[in-house]
mmCIF file of C-alpha atoms in Angstrom:
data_model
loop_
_atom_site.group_PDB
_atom_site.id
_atom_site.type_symbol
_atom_site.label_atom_id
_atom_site.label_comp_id
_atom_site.label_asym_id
_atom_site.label_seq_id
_atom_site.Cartn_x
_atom_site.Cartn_y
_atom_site.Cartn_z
ATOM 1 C CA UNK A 1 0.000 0.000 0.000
ATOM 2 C CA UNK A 2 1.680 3.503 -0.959
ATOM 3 C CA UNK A 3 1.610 5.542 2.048
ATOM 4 C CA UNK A 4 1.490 9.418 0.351
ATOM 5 C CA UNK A 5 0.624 12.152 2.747
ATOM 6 C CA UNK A 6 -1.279 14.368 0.206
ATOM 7 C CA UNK A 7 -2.140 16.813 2.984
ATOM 8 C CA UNK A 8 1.775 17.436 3.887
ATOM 9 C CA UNK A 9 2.619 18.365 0.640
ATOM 10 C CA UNK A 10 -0.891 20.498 -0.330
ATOM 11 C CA UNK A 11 1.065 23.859 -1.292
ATOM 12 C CA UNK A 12 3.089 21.665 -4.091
ATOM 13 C CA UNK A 13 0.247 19.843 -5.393
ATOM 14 C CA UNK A 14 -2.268 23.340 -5.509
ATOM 15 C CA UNK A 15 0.471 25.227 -7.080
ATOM 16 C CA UNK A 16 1.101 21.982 -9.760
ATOM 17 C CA UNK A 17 -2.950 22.107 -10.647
ATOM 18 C CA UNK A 18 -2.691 26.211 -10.296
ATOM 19 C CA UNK A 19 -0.139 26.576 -12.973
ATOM 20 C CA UNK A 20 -1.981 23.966 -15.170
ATOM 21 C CA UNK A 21 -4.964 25.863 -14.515
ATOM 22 C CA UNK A 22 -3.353 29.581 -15.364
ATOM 23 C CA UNK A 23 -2.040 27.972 -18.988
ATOM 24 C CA UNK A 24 -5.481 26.234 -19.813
ATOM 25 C CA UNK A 25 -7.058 29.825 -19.610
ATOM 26 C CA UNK A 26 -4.410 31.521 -21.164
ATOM 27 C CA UNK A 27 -3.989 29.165 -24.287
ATOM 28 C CA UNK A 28 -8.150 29.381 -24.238
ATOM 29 C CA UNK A 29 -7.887 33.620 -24.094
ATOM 30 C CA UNK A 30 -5.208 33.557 -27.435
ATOM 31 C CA UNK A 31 -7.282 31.616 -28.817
ATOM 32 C CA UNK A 32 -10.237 33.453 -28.365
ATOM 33 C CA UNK A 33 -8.256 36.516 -29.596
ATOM 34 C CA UNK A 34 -7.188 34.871 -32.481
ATOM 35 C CA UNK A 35 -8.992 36.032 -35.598
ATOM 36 C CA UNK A 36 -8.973 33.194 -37.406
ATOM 37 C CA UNK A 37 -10.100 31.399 -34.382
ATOM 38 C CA UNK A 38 -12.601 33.254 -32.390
ATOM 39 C CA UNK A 39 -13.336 30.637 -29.557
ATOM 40 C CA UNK A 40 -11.798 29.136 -26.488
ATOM 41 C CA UNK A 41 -11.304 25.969 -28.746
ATOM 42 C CA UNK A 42 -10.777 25.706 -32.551
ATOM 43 C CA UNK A 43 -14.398 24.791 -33.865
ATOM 44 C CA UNK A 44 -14.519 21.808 -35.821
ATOM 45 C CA UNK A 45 -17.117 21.184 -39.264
ATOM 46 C CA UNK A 46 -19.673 19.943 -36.549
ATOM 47 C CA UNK A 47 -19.982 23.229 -34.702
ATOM 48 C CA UNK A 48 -19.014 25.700 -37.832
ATOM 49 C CA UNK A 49 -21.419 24.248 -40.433
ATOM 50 C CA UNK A 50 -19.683 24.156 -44.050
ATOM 51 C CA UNK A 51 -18.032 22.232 -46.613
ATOM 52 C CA UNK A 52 -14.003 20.826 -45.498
ATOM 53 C CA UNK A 53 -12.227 18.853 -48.471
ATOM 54 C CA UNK A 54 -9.085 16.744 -47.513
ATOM 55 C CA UNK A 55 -7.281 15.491 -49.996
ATOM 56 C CA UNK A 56 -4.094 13.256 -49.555
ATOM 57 C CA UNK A 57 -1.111 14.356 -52.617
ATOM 58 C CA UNK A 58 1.016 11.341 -53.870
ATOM 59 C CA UNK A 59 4.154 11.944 -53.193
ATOM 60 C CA UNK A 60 7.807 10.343 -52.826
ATOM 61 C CA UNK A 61 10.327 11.324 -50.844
ATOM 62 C CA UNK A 62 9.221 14.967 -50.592
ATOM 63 C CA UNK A 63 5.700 16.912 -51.876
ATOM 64 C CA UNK A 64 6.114 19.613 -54.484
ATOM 65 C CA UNK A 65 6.167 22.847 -52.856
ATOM 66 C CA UNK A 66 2.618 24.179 -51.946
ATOM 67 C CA UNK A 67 1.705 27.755 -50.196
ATOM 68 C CA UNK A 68 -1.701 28.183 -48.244
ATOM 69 C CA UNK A 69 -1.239 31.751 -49.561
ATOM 70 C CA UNK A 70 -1.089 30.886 -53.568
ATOM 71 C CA UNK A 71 -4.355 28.310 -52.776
ATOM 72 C CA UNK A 72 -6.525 31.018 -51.393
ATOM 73 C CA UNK A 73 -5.361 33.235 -53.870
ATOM 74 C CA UNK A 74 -7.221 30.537 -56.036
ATOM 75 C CA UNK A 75 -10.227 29.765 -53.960
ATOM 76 C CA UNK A 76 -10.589 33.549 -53.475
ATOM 77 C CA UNK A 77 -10.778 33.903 -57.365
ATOM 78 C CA UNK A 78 -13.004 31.210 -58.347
ATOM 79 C CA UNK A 79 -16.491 31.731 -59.105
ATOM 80 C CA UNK A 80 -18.949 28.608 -58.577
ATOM 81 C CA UNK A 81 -21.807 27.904 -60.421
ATOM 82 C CA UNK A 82 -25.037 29.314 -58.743
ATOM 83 C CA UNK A 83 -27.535 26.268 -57.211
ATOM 84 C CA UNK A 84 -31.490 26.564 -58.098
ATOM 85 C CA UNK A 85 -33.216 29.612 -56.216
ATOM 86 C CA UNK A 86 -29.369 30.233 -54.139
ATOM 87 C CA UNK A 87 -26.452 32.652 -54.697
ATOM 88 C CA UNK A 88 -23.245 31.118 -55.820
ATOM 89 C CA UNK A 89 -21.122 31.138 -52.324
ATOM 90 C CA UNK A 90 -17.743 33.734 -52.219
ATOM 91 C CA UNK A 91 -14.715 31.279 -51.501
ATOM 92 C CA UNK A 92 -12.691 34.302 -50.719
ATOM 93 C CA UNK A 93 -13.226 33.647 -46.687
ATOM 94 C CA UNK A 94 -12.068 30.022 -47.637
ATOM 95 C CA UNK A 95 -9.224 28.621 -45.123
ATOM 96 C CA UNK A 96 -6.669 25.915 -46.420
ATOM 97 C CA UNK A 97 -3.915 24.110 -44.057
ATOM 98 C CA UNK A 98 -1.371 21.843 -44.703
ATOM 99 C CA UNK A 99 -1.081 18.686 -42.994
ATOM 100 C CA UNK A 100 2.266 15.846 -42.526
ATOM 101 C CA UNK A 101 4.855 18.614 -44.663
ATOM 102 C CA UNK A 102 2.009 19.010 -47.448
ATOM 103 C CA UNK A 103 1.036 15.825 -48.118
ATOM 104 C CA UNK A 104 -2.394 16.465 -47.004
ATOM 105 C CA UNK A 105 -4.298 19.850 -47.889
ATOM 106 C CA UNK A 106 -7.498 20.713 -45.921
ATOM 107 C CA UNK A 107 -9.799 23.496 -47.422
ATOM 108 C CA UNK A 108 -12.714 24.812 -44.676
ATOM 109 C CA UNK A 109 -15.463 26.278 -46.910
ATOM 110 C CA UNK A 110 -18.882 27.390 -47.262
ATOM 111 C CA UNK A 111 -21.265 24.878 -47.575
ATOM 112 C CA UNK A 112 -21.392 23.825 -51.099
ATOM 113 C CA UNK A 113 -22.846 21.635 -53.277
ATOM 114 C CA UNK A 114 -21.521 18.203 -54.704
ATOM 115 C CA UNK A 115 -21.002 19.959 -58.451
ATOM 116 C CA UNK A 116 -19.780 22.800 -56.402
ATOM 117 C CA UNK A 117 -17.177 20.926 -54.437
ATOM 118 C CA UNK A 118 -16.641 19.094 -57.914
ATOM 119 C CA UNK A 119 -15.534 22.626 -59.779
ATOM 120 C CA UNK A 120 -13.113 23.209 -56.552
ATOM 121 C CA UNK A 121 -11.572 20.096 -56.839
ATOM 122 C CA UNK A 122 -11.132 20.754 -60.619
ATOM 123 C CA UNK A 123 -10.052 24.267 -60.525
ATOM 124 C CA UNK A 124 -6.842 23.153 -57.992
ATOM 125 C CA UNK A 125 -6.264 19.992 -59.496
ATOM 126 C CA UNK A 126 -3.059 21.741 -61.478
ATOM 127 C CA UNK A 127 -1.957 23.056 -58.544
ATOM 128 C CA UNK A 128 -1.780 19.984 -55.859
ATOM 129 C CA UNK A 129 -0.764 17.812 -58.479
ATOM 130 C CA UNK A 130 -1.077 14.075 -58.406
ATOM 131 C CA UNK A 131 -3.286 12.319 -55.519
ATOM 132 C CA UNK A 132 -3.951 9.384 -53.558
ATOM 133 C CA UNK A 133 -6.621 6.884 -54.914
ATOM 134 C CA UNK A 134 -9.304 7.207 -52.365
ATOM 135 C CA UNK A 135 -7.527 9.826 -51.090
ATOM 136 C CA UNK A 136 -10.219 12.439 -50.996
ATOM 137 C CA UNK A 137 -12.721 12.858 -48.148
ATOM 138 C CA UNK A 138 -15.838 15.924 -48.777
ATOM 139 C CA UNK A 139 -17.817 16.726 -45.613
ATOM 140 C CA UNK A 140 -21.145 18.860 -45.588
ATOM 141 C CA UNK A 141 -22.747 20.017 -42.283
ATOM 142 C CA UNK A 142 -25.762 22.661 -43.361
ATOM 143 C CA UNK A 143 -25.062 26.062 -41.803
ATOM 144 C CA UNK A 144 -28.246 25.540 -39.335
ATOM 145 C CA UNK A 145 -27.078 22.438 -37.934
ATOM 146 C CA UNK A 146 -23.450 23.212 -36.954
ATOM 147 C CA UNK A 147 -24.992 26.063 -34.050
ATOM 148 C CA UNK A 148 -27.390 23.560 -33.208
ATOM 149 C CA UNK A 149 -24.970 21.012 -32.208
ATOM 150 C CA UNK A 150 -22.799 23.531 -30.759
ATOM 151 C CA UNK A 151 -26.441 24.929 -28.439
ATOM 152 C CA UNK A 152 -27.068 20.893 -27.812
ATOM 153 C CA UNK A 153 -23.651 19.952 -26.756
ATOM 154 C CA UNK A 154 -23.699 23.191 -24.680
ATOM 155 C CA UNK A 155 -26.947 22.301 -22.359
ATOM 156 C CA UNK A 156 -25.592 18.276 -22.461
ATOM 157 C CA UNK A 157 -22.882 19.559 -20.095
ATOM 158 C CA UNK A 158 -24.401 21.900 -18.360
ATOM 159 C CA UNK A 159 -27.351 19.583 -17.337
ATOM 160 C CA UNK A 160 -24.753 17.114 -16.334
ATOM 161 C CA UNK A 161 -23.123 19.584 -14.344
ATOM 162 C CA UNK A 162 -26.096 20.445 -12.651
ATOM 163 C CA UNK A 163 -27.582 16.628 -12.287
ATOM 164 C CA UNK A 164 -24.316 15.768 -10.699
ATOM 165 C CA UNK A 165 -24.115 18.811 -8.075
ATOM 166 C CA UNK A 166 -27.739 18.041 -7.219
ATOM 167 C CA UNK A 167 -26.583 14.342 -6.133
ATOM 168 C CA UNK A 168 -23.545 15.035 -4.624
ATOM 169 C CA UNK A 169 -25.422 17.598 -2.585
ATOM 170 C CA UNK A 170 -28.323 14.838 -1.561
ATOM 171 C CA UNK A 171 -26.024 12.052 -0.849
ATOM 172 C CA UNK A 172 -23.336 14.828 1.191
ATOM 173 C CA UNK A 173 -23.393 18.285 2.425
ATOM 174 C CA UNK A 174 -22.877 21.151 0.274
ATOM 175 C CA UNK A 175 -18.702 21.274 0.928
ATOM 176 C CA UNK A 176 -18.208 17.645 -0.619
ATOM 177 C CA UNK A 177 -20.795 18.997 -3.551
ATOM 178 C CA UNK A 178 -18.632 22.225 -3.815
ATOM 179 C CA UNK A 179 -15.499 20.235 -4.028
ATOM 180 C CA UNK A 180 -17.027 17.973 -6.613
ATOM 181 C CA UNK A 181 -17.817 20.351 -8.678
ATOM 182 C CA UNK A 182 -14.469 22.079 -8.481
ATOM 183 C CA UNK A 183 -12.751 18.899 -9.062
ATOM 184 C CA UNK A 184 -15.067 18.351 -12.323
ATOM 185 C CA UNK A 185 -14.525 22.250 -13.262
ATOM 186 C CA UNK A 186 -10.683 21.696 -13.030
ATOM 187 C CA UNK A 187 -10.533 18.400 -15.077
ATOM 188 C CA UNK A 188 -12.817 19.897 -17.548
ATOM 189 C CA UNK A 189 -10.761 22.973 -18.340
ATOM 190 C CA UNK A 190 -7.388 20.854 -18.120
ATOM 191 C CA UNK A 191 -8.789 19.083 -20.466
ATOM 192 C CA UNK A 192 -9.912 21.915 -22.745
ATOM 193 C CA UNK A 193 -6.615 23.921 -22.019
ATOM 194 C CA UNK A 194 -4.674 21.199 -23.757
ATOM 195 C CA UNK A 195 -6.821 21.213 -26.477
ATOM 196 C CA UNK A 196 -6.692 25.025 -26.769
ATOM 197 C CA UNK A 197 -2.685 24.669 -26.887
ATOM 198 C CA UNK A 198 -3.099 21.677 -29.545
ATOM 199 C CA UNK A 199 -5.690 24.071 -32.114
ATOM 200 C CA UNK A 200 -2.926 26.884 -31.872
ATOM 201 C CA UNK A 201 -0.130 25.326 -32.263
ATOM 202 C CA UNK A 202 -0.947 21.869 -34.498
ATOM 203 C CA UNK A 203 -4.293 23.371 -35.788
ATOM 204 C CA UNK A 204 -6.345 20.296 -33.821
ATOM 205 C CA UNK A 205 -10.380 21.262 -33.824
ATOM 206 C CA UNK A 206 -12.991 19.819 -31.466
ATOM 207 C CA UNK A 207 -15.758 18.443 -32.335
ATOM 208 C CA UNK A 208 -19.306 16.174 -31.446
ATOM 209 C CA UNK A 209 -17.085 13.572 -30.174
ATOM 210 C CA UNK A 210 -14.937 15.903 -27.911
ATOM 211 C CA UNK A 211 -18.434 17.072 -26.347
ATOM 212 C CA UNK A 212 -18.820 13.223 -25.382
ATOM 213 C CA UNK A 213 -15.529 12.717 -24.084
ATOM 214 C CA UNK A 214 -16.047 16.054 -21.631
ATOM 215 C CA UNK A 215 -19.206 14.180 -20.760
ATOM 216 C CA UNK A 216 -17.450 11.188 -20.169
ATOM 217 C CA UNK A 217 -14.444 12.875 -18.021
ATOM 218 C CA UNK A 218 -17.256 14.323 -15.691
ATOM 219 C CA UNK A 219 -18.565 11.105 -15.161
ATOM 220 C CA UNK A 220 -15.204 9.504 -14.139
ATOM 221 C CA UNK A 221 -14.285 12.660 -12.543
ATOM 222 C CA UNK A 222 -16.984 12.403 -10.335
ATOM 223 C CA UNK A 223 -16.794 8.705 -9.561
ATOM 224 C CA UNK A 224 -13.290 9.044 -8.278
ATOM 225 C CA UNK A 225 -13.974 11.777 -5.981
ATOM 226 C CA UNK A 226 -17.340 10.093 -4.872
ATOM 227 C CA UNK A 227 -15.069 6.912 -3.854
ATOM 228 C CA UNK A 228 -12.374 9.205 -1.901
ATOM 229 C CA UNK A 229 -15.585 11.315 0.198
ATOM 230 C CA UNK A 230 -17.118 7.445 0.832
ATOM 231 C CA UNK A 231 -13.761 6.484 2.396
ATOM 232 C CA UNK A 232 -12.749 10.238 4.392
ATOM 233 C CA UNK A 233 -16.448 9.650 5.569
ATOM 234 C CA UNK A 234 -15.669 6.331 6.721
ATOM 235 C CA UNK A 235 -12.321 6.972 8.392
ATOM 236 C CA UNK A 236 -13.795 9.968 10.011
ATOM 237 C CA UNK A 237 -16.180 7.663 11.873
ATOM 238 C CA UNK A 238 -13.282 5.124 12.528
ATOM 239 C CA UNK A 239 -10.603 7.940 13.048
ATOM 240 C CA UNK A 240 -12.524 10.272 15.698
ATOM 241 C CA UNK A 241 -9.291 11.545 17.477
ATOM 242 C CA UNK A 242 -7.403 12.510 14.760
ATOM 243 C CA UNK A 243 -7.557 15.829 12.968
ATOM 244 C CA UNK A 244 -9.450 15.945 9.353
ATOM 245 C CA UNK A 245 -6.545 16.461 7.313
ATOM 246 C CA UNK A 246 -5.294 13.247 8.844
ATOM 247 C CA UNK A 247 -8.234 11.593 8.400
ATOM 248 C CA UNK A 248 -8.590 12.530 4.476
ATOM 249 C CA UNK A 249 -4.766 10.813 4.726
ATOM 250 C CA UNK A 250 -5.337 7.984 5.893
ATOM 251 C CA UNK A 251 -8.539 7.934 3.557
ATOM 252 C CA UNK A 252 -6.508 8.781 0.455
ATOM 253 C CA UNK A 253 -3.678 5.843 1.323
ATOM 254 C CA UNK A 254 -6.468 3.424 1.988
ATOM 255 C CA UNK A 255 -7.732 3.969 -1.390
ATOM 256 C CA UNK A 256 -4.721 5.029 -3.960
ATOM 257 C CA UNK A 257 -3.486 1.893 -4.984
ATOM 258 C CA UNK A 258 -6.955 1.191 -6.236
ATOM 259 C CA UNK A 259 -6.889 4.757 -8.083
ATOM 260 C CA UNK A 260 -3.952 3.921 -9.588
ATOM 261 C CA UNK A 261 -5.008 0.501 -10.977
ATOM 262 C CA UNK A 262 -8.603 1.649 -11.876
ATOM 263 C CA UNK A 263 -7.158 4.419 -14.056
ATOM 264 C CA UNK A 264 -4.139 2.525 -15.789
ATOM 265 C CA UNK A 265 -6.552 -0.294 -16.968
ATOM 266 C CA UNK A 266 -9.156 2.409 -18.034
ATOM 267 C CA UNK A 267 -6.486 3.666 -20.134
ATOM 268 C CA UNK A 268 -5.063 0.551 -21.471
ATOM 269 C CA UNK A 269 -8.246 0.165 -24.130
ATOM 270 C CA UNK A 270 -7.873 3.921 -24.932
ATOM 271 C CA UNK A 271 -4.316 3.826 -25.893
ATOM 272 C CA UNK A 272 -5.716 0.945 -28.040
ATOM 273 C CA UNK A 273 -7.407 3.246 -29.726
ATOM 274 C CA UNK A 274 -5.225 5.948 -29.441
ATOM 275 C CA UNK A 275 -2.699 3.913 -31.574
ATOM 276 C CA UNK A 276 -5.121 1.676 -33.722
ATOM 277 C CA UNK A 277 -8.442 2.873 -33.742
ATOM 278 C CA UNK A 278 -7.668 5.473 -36.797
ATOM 279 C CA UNK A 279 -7.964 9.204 -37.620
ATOM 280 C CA UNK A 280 -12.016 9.592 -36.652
ATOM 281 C CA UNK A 281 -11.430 7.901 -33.034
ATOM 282 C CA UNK A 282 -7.930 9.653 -32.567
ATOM 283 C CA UNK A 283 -8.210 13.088 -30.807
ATOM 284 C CA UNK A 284 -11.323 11.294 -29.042
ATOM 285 C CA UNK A 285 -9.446 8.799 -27.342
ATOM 286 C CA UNK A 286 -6.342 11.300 -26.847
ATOM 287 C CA UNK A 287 -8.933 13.647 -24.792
ATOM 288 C CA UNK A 288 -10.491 10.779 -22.826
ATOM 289 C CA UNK A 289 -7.055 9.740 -21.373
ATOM 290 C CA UNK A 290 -5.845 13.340 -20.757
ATOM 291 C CA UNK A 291 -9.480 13.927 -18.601
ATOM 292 C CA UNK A 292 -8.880 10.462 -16.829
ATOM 293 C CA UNK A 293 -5.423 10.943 -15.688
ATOM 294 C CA UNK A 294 -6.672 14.557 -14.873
ATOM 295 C CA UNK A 295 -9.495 13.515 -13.030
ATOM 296 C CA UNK A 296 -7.394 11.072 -11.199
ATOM 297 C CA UNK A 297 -4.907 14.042 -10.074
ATOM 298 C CA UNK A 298 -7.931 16.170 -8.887
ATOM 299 C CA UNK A 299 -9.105 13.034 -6.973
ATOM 300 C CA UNK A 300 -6.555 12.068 -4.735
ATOM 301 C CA UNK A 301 -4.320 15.579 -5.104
ATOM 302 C CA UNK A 302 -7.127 18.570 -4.730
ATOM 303 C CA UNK A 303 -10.252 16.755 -3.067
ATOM 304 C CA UNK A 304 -8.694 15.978 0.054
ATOM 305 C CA UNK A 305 -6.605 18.598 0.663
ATOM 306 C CA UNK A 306 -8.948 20.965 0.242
ATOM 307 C CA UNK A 307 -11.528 19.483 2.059
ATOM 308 C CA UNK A 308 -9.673 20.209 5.744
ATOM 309 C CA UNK A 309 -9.341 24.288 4.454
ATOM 310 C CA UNK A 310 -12.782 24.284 3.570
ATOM 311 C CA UNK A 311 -14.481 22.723 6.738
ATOM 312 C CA UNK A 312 -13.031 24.799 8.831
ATOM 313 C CA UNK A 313 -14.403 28.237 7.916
#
C-alpha cells in the first residue's frame, strides 16, 4: 500500500494544478483573440457548419512545394456555379492548411454543393498535383445544424453539471458537492486547455465527439472523488481523534493503490485506440485519457486537501 501524505505536501500539489490551470485559460484567451479562431477551442465542421475537403497528394520522398497563400489566392478567385433559387457562395473567406509537410491539404469552406465541391476540386487539381486513390474525403454540415450542435452539446454539459451537483449535494453536504464540482470544473478545463494549446499550435479542432468525451471525463471525474468522500467519511467515523486532514490521509492511502489501478486499466483500451483505432477515433481517445489521468490528479491531489481548508471556515 503507498503511504502518500497528500495533505503534507498540499502547497506543491495546488500550485502543480494552479499553474496547469493559469495555462489552460491563457492558451483558451489567445485563442479566443485569435482572428482566425474566435473561440476558447478551434471549432470543428460539426460546430461551424460548411463544406471541409481533404485530400491526400502522392508523393515520394518529398511533396512539391505548396503555399496556403497561392491556394486562397485561387479559392478567393473562383467563381462557382449558382444552385437553383441560391447565390453562388464567395470562396474568398475560404481557409486551407497543410497537414504531414504538405502531403495532405485541408480546405474549410462554405457549404457547397456536390457539383460545387466538384468545380473546386477541378479548378486546384493543377496546382496539388497528383493524388492518392481514395484519397479524398468531402464533408457537408448545413449552416443551421453546426450552431445547433454547438447549443445541444452546450446544455448536455451543463445539465450534467447540474444533475451531478444536485446528487452530490443529496447524498453529502454542500462542501463535498462544492469540491465535486471544483474537481469536475478543473478536469474539464485541463482538459480543454490542452486542447486550446493543440488548435494553436498543431491546428487540432474539437468536435461532437470531444463534447462526449467532456461528458465522459465528468462522469469519471466524479466517480473518483465520490469513492475518496465514501472512504474520508468512513475513516472519520473510525478515526474520531485525529484531525481531518489526517483523516482525508489515511482515507486517500487506503484507497490510492486502487486509483492507480482503476485508471491505468481504463487507459489501457484507450491507448488501443489511441494507436489503432484510426484518424475519426484519434483526438477522441487522446482527450479521454488526458481527462482520466486529470481527473485522477484532482481526486486524490485537490479533493482531500482541500476538504480540511474548507471545513473549517
Amino acid at each position: 500500500m503507498l503511504a502518500f501524505r497528500v495533505n503534507r505536501q498540499r502547497r506543491l500539489l495546488w500550485l502543480l494544478s494552479l499553474v496547469a490551470l493559469l495555462l489552460s485559460l491563457l492558451g483558451m484567451a489567445i485563442s479566443w483573440s485569435r482572428p482566425g479562431i474566435g473561440a476558447p477551442l478551434r471549432p470543428g465542421l460539426d460546430f461551424t457548419g460548411g463544406t471541409q475537403i481533404q485530400i491526400e497528394r502522392r508523393c515520394e520522398s518529398s511533396c512539391p512545394a505548396l503555399s496556403v497563400a497561392a491556394l486562397e489566392g485561387s479559392l478567393a478567385s473562383l467563381k462557382l456555379p449558382a444552385e437553383p433559387g441560391q447565390l453562388a457562395p464567395s470562396l474568398a473567406g475560404g481557409a486551407v492548411q497543410l497537414l504531414d509537410g504538405g502531403r495532405s491539404v485541408v480546405l474549410r469552406l462554405p457549404s457547397l454543393s456536390p457539383d460545387q465541391a466538384q468545380v473546386v476540386l477541378t479548378n486546384l487539381e493543377r496546382q496539388l498535383g497528383d493524388t492518392v486513390p481514395g484519397g479524398l474525403s468531402v464533408d457537408t454540415i448545413g449552416p443551421s445544424l453546426g450552431p445547433q450542435l454547438l447549443r445541444a452539446s452546450l446544455i448536455s454539459l451543463l445539465v450534467s453539471f447540474m444533475g451531478i451537483s444536485l446528487y452530490i449535494s443529496f447524498r453529502y453536504d454542500r462542501i463535498y458537492a462544492l469540491l465535486a464540482l471544483l474537481c469536475l470544473a478543473h478536469d474539464v478545463l485541463i482538459t480543454c486547455g490542452l486542447f486550446a494549446w493543440l488548435g494553436l499550435l498543431a491546428g487540432v479542432e474539437v468536435n461532437s465527439l470531444f463534447a462526449v468525451a467532456l461528458l465522459t471525463i465528468a462522469g469519471y471525474s466524479v466517480n473518483d472523488t465520490v469513492v475518496i468522500f465514501d472512504r474520508i467519511r468512513e475513516k472519520r467515523s473510525q478515526l474520531k481523534d485525529l484531525p481531518l486532514a489526517d483523516q482525508a490521509d489515511e482515507a486517500v492511502i487506503s484507497t490510492l493503490t486502487r486509483s492507480i489501478y482503476t485508471s491505468l486499466t481504463t487507459l489501457l483500451p484507450l491507448l488501443a485506440l489511441i494507436f489503432f483505432g484510426g484518424s475519426t477515433l484519434f483526438w477522441f481517445s487522446v482527450a479521454l485519457s488526458f481527462g482520466i489521468m486529470v481527473g485522477a490528479w484532482s481526486s486524490i491531489a485537490v479533493a482531500p486537501t482541500l476538504l480540511p481548508v474548507l471545513s473549517r471556515r
